[in-house]
Tab-separated table of C-alpha atoms and ligand atoms in Angstrom:
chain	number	residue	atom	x	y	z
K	575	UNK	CA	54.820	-4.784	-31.951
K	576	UNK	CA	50.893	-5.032	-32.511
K	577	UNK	CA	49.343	-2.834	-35.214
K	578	UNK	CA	46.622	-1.629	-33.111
K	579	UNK	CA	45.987	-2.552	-29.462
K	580	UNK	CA	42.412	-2.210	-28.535
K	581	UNK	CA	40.798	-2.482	-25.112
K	582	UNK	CA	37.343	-4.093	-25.544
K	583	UNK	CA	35.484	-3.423	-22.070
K	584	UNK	CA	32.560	-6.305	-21.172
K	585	UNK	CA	34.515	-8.876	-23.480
K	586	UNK	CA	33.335	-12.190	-21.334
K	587	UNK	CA	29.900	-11.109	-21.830
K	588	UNK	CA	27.544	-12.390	-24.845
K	589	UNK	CA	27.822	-9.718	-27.427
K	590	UNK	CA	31.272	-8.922	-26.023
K	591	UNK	CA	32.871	-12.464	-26.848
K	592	UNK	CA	31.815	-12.215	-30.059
K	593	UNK	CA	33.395	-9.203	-30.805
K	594	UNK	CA	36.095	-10.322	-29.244
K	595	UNK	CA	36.623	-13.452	-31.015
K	596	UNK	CA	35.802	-11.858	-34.177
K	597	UNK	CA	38.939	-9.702	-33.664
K	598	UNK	CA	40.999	-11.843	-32.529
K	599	UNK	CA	40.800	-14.247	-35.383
K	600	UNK	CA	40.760	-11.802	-38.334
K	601	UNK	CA	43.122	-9.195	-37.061
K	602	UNK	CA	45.843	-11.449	-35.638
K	603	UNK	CA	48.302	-8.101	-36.348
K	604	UNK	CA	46.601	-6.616	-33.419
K	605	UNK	CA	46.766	-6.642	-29.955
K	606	UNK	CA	43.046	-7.322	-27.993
K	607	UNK	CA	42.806	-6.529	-24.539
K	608	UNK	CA	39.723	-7.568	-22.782
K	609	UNK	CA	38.904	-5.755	-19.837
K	610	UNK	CA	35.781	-7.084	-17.625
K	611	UNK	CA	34.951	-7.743	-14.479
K	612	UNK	CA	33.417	-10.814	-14.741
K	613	UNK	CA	30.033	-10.120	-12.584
K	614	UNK	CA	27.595	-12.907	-13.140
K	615	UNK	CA	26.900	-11.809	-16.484
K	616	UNK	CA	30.393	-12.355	-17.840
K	617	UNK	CA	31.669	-16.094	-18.269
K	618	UNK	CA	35.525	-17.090	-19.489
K	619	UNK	CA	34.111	-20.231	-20.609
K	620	UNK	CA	32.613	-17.854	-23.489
K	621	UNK	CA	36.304	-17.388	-24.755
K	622	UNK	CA	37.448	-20.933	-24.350
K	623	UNK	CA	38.723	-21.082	-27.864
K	624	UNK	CA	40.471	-18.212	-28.331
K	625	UNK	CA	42.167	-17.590	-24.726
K	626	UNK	CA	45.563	-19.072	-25.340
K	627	UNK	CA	45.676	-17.054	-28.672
K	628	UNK	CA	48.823	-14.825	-28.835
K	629	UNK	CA	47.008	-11.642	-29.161
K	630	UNK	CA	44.303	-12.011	-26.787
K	631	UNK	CA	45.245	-10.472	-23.166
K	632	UNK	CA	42.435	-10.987	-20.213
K	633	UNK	CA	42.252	-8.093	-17.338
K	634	UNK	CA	39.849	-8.890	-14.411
K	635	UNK	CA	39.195	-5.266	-13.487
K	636	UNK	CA	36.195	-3.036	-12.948
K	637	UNK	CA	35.343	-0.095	-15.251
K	638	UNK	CA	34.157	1.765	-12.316
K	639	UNK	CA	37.540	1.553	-10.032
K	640	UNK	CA	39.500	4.499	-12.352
K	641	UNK	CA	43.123	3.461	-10.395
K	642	UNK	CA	42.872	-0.151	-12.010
K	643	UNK	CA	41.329	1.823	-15.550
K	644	UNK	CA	44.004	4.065	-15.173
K	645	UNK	CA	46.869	1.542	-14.808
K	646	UNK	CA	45.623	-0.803	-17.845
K	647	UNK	CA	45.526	2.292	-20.167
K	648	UNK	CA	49.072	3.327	-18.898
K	649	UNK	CA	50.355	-0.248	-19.731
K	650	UNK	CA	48.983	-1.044	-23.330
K	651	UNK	CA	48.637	2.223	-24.414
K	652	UNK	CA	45.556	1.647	-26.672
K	653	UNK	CA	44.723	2.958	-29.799
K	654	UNK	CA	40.840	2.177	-29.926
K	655	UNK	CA	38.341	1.419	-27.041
K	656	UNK	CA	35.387	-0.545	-27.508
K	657	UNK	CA	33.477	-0.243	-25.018
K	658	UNK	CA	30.474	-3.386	-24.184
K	659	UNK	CA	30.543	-3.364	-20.161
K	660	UNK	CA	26.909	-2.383	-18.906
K	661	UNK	CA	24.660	-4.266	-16.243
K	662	UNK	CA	22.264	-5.089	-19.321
K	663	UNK	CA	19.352	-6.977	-18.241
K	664	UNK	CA	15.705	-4.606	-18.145
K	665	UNK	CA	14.108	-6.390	-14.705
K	666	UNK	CA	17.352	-6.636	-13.058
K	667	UNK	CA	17.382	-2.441	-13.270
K	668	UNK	CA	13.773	-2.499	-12.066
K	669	UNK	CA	15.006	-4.358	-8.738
K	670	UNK	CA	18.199	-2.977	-8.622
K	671	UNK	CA	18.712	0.922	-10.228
K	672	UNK	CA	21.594	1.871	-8.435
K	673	UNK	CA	23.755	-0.637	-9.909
K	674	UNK	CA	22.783	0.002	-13.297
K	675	UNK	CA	24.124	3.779	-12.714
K	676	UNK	CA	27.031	3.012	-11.489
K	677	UNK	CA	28.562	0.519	-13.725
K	678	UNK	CA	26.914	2.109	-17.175
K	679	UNK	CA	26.776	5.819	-15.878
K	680	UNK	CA	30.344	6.299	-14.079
K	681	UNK	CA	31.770	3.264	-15.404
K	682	UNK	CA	31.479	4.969	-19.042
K	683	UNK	CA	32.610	8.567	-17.344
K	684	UNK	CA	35.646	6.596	-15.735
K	685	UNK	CA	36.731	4.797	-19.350
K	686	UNK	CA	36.214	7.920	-20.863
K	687	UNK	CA	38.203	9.758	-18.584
K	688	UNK	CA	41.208	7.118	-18.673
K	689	UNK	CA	41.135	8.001	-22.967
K	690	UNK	CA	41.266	11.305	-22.214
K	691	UNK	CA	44.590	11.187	-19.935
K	692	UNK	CA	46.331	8.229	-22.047
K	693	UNK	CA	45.559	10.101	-25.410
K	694	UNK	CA	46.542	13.905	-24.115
K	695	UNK	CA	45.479	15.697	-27.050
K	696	UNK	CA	46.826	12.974	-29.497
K	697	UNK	CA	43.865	12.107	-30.950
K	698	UNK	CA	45.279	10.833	-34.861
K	699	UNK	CA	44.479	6.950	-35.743
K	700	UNK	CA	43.018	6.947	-31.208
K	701	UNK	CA	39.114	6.046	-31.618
K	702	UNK	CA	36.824	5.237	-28.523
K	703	UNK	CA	33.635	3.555	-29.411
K	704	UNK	CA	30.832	2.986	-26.959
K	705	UNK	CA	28.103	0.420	-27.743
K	706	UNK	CA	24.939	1.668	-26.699
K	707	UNK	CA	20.827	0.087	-27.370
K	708	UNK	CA	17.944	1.388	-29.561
K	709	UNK	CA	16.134	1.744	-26.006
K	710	UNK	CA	17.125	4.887	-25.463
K	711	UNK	CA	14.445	6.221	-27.867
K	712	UNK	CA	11.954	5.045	-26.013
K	713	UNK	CA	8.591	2.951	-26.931
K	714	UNK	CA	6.963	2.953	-30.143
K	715	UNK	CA	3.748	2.718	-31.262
K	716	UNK	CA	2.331	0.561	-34.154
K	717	UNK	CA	3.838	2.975	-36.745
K	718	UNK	CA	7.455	3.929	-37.638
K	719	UNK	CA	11.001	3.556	-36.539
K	720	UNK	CA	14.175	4.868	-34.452
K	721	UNK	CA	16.347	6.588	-36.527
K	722	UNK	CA	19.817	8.500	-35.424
K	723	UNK	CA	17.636	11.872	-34.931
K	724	UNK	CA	14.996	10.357	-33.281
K	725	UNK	CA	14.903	12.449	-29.231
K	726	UNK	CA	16.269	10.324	-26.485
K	727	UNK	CA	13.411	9.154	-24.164
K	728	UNK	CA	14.095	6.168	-21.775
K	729	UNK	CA	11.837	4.601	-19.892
K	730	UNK	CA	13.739	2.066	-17.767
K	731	UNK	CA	16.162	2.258	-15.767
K	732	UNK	CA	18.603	0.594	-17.670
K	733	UNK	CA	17.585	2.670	-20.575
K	734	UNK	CA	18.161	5.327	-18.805
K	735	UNK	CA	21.218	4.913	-17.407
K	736	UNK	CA	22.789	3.448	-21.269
K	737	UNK	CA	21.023	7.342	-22.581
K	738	UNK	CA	23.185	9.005	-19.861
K	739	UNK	CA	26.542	6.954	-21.008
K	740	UNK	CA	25.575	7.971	-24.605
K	741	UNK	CA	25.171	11.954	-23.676
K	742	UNK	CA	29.040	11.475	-21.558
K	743	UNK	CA	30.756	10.341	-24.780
K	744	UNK	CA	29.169	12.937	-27.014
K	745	UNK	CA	29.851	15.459	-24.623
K	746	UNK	CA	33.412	14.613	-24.370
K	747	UNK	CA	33.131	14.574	-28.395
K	748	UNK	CA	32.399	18.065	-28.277
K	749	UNK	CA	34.269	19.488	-25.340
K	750	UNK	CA	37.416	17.847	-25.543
K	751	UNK	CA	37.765	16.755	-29.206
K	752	UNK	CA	37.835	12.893	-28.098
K	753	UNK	CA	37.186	10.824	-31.388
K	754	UNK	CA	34.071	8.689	-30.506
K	755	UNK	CA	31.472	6.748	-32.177
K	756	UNK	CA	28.485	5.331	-30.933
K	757	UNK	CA	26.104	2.667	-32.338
K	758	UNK	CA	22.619	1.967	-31.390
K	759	UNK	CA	21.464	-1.775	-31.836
K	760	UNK	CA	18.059	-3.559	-31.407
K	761	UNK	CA	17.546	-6.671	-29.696
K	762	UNK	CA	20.508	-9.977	-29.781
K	763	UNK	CA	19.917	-12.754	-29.257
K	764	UNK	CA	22.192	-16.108	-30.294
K	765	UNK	CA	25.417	-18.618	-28.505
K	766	UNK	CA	26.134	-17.231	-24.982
K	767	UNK	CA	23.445	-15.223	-23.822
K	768	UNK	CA	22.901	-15.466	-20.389
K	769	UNK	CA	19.411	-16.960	-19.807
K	770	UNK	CA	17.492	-14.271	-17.799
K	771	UNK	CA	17.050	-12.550	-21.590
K	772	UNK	CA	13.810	-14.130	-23.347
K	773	UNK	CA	15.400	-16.278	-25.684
K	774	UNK	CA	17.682	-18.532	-24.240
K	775	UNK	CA	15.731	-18.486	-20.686
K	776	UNK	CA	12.637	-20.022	-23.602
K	777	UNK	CA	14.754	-22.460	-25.013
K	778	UNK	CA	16.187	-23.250	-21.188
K	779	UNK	CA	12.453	-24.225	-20.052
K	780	UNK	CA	11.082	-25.605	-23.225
K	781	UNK	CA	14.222	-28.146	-22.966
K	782	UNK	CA	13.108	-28.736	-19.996
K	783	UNK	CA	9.525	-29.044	-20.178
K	784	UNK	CA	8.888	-25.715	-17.570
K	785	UNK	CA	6.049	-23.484	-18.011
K	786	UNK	CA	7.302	-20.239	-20.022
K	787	UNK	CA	7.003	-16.774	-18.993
K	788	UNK	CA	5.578	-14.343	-21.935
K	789	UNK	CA	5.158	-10.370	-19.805
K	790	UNK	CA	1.362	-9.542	-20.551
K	791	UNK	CA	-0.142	-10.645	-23.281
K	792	UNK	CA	3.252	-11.116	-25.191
K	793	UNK	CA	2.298	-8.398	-27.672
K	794	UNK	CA	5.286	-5.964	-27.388
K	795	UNK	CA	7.775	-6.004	-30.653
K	796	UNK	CA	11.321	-6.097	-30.697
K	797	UNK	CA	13.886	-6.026	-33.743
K	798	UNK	CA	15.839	-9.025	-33.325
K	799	UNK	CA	19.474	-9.326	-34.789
K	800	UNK	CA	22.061	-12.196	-34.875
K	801	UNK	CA	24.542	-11.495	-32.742
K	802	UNK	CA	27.217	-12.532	-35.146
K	803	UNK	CA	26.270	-10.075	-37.313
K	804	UNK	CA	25.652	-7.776	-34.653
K	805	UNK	CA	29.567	-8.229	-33.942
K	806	UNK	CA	30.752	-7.697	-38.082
K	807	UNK	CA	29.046	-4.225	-37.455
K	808	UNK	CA	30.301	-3.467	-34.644
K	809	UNK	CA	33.862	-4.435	-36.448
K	810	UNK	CA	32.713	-2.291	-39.662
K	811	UNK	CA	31.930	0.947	-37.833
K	812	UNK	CA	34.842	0.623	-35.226
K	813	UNK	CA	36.693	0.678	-38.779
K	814	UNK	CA	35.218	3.306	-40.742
K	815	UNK	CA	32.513	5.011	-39.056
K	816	UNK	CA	32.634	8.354	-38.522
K	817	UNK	CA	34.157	10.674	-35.303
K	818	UNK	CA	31.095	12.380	-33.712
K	819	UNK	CA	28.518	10.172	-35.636
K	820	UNK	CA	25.850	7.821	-34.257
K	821	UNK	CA	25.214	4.401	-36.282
K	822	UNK	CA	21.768	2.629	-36.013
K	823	UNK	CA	21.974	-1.540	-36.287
K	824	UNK	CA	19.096	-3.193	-36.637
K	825	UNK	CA	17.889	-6.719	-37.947
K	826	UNK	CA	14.943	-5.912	-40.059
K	827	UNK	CA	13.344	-8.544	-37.852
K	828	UNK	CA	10.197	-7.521	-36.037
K	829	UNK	CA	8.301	-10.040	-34.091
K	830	UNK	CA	5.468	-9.551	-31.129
K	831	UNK	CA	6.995	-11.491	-28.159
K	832	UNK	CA	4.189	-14.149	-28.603
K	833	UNK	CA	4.913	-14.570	-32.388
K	834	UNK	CA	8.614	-15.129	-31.349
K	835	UNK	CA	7.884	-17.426	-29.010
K	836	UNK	CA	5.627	-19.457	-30.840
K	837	UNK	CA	8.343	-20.195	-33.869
K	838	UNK	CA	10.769	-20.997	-31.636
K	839	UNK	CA	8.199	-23.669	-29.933
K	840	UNK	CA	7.842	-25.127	-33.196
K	841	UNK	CA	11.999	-25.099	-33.699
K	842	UNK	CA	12.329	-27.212	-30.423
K	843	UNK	CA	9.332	-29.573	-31.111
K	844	UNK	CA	11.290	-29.754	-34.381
K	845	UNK	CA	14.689	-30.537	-33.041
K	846	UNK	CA	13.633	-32.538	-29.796
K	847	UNK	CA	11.678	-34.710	-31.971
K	848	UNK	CA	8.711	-34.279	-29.804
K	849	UNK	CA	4.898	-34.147	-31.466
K	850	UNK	CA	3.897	-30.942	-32.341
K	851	UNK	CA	2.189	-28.551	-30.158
K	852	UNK	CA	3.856	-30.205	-27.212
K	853	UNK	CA	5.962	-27.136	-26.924
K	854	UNK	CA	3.591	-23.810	-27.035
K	855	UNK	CA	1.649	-26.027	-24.707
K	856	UNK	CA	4.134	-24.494	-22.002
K	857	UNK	CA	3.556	-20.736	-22.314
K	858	UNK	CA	2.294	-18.932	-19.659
K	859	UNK	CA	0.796	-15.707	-19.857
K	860	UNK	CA	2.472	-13.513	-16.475
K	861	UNK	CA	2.042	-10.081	-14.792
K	862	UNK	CA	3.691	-7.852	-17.467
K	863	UNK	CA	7.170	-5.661	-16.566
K	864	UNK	CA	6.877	-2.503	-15.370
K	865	UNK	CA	6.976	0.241	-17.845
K	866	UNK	CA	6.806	-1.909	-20.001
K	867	UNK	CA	7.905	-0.846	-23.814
K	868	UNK	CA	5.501	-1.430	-26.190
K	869	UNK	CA	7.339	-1.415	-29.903
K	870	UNK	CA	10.772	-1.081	-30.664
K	871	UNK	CA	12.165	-0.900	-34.584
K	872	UNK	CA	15.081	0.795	-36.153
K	873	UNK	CA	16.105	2.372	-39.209
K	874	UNK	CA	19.567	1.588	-40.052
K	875	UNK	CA	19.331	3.383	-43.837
K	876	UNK	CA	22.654	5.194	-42.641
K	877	UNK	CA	24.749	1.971	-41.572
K	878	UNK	CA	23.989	0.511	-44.811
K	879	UNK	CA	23.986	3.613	-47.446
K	880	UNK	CA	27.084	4.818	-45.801
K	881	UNK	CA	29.215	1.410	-44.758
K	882	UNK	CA	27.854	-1.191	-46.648
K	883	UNK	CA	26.867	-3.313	-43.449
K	884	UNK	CA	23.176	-5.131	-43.679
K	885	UNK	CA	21.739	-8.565	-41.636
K	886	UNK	CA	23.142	-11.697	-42.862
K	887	UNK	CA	20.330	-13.901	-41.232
K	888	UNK	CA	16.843	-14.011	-40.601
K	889	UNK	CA	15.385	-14.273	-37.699
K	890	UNK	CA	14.089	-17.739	-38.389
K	891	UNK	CA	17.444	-19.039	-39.611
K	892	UNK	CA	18.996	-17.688	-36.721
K	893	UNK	CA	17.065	-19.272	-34.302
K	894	UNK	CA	17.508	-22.687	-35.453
K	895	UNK	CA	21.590	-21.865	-35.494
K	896	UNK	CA	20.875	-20.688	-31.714
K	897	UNK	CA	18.635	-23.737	-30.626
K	898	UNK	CA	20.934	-25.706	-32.276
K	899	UNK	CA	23.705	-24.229	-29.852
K	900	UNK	CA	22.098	-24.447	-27.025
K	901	UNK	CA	21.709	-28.036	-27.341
K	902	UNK	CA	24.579	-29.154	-27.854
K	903	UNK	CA	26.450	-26.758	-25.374
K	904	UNK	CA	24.017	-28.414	-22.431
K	905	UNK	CA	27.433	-27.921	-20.216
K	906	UNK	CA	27.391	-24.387	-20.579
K	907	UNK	CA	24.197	-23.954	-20.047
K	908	UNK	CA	24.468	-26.044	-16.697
K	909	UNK	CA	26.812	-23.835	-15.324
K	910	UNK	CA	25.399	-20.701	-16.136
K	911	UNK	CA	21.725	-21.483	-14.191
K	912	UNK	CA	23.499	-23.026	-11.407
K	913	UNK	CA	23.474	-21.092	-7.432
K	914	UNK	CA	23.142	-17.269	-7.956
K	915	UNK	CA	20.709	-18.015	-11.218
K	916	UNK	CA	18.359	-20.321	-9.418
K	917	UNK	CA	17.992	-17.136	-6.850
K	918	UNK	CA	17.446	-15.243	-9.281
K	919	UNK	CA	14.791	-16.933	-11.431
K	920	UNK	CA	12.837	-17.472	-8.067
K	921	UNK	CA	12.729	-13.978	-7.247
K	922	UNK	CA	11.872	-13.065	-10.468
K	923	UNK	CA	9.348	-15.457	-11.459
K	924	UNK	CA	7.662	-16.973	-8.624
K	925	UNK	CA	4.122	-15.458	-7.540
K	926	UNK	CA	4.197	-13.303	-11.072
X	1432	NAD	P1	26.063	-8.956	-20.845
X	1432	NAD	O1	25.261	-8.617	-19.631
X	1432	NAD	O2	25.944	-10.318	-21.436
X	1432	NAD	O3	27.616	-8.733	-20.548
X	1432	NAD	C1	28.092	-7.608	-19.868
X	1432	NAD	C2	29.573	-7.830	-19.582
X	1432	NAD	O4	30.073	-6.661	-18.905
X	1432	NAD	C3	29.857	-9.041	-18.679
X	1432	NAD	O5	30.948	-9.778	-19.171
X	1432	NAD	C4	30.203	-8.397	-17.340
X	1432	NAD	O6	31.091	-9.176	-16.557
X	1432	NAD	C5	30.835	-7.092	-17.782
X	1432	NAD	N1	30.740	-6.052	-16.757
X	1432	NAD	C6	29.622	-5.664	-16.073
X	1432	NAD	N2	29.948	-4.722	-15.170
X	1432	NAD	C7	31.280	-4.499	-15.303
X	1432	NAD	C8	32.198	-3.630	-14.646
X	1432	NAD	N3	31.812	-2.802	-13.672
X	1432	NAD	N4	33.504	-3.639	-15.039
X	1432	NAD	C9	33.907	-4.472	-16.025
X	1432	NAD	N5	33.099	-5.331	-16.657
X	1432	NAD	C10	31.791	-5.345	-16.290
X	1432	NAD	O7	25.692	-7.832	-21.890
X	1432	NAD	P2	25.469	-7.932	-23.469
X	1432	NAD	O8	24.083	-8.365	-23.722
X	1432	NAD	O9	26.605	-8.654	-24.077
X	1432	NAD	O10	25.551	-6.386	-23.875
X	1432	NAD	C11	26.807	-5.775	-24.140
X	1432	NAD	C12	26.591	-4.301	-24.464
X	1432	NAD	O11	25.723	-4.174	-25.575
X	1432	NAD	C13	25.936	-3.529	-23.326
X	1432	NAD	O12	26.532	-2.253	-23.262
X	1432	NAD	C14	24.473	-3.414	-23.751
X	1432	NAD	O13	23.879	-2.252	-23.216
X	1432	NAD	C15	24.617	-3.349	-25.252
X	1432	NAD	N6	23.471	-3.862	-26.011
X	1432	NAD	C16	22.968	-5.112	-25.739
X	1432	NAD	C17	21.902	-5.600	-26.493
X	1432	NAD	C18	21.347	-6.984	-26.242
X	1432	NAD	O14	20.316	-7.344	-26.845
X	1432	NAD	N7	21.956	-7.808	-25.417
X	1432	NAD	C19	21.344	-4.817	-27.514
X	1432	NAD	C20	21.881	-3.556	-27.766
X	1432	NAD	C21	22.949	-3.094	-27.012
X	1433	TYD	P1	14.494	-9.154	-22.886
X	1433	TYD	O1	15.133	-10.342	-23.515
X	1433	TYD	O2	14.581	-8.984	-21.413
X	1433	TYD	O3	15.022	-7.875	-23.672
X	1433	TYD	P2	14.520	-6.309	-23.579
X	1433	TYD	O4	13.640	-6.134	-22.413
X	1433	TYD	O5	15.812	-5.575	-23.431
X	1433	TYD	O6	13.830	-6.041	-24.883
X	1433	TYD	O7	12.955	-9.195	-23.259
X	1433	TYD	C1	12.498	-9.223	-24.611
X	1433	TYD	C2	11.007	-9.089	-24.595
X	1433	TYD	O8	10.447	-10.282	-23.994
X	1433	TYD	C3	10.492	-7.948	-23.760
X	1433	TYD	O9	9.322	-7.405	-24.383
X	1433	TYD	C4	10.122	-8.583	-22.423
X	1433	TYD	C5	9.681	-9.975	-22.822
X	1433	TYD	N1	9.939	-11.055	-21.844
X	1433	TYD	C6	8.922	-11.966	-21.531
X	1433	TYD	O10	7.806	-11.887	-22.061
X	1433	TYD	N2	9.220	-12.975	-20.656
X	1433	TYD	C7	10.427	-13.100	-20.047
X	1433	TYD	O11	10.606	-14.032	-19.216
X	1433	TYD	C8	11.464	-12.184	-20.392
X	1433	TYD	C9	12.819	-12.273	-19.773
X	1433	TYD	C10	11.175	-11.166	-21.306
């Protein structure tokens, strides 16, 4: 009999297989469930190394179908939720909205729903905990940061539809006593991350000597975190966060896209042993996003006052671990941009 069994929703995905394996390896007294669809986002080869673990358990299902929810709930009876699966990508929700609302909007109701019925009222040692993105704040300008009071105001779809997840759980906080948390993180980027996100679609095309894309004139900032450490947070506040409370994680790592770029250009000239300047040659100013945010940057005071939890890396250290990742996982990366990527990169970057 596991200690705890915990359903972690979006586990093939990046940030999700970390968790995941983070879990699984230091809590072997517990029972992980990972519950994901697998849409093109989510990829077993992610979990290669800890699938034939004893207390690792894979569901194919779909957060939004609540009969297949329903049924997974009634047969491990959890004790904690943590909850990853969203559609996550920004220009994905500017072609595609609908989708975005259904899996992050209902798909959250339908989880939370499923608690709800499997807990009845017997909330002691039951926590659901629903991993939500500083971009529900909004934009920034030059000055200040998010903090845990700072009004919700989305901008993008996606944003949006993560803001209306985050409003379901508290409400269900409130009007039914469910014991949630809910963290809001900056930017991840590191091993796994599907390469329509900035960082690994760089290093994809700098590999590869393509021309890369930088939205405008690559002078919005984003807080950049390690996704490893992005996971031990997620580990520390599913542990000892608060019920009701709201947990900023950020990486004290703010970098205009074009600064971003440029280091990791001089990582890969670095690493491919190629002369320098061969790689920033590549960038290529394109039509910028929609809507596009200017500034994000959090304040994540209460994370570390209350729980201890700061950064391990910076951001330069953790790029080289993530070029150096990328490199050698060439396989990986192979199948990931193969078919249904190819389609997607032409659609979304051809005539910008
Ligand atoms: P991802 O796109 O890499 O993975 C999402 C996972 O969810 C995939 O495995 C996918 O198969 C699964 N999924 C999608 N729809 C599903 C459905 N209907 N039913 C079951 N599974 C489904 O996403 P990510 O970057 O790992 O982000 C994970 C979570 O963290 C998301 O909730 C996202 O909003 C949040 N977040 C991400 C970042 C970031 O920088 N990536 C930052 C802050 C917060
Ligand atoms: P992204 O990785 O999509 O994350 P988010 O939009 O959630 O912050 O993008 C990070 C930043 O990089 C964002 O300002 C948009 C920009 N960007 C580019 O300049 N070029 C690209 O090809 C992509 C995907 C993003």
């Amino acid at each position: 009999m596991a200690d705890k069994t915990i359903i972690v929703t979006g586990g093939a995905g990046f940030i999700g297989s970390h968790v995941v394996r983070l879990l699984v390896s230091r809590y072997p007294e517990y029972r992980i469930i990972n519950l994901d669809k697998l849409t093109y986002a989510g990829n077993p080869e992610n979990l290669s190394d800890v699938e034939n673990k004893p207390n690792y358990v894979f569901e194919r299902k779909d957060i939004t179908d609540a009969e297949s929810v329903r049924a997974v709930f009634d047969g491990y009876l959890p004790d904690g939720v943590i909850h990853l699966a969203a559609e996550s990508h920004v220009d994905r929700s500017i072609s595609c909205p609908a989708e975005f609302v259904m899996t992050n909007v209902v798909g959250t109701a339908t989880l939370l729903d499923a608690a709800l019925a499997c807990w009845k009222g017997r909330f002691e040692g039951k926590r659901f905990y629903h991993i939500s993105t500083d971009e529900v704040y909004g934009s920034l300008g030059r000055e200040g940061r998010f903090t845990e009071t700072t009004p919700y105001s989305p901008r993008s779809p996606y944003s949006a539809s993560k803001a209306g997840a985050d409003h379901l759980v508290r409400a269900y906080f409130h009007t039914f006593g469910l014991p949630v948390v809910i963290s809001n993180c900056s930017n991840n980027y590191g091993p796994n991350q599907f390469p329509e996100k900035l960082i690994p679609l760089a290093i994809n095309n700098i590999r590869d000597g393509l021309p890369v894309p930088v939205y405008g004139k690559g002078e919005n900032v984003r807080d950049w975190l390690y996704v490893v450490d992005h996971a031990c947070a997620i580990d520390t506040v599913f542990h000892r966060g608060r019920n009701g409370e709201t947990y900023n994680i950020g990486g004290n790592g703010e970098y205009a896209n074009i600064d971003l770029i440029r280091m990791l250009c001089r990582i890969m000239d670095g690493k491919l042993q190629r002369a320098e300047g061969t790689s920033e040659r590549l960038i290529t100013f394109v039509k910028d996003r929609a809507g596009h945010d200017l500034r994000y940057a959090i304040d994540f005071t209460r994370l570390e006052r209350e729980l201890g939890w700061k950064p391990s890396l910076r951001l330069e250290e953790g790029l080289e671990k993530t070029v150096d990742w990328y490199l050698s996982n060439e396989q990986w990366l192979q199948h990931t941009v193969s078919g249904a990527y190819r389609q997607y990169y032409r659609e979304q970057y051809e005539n910008r």
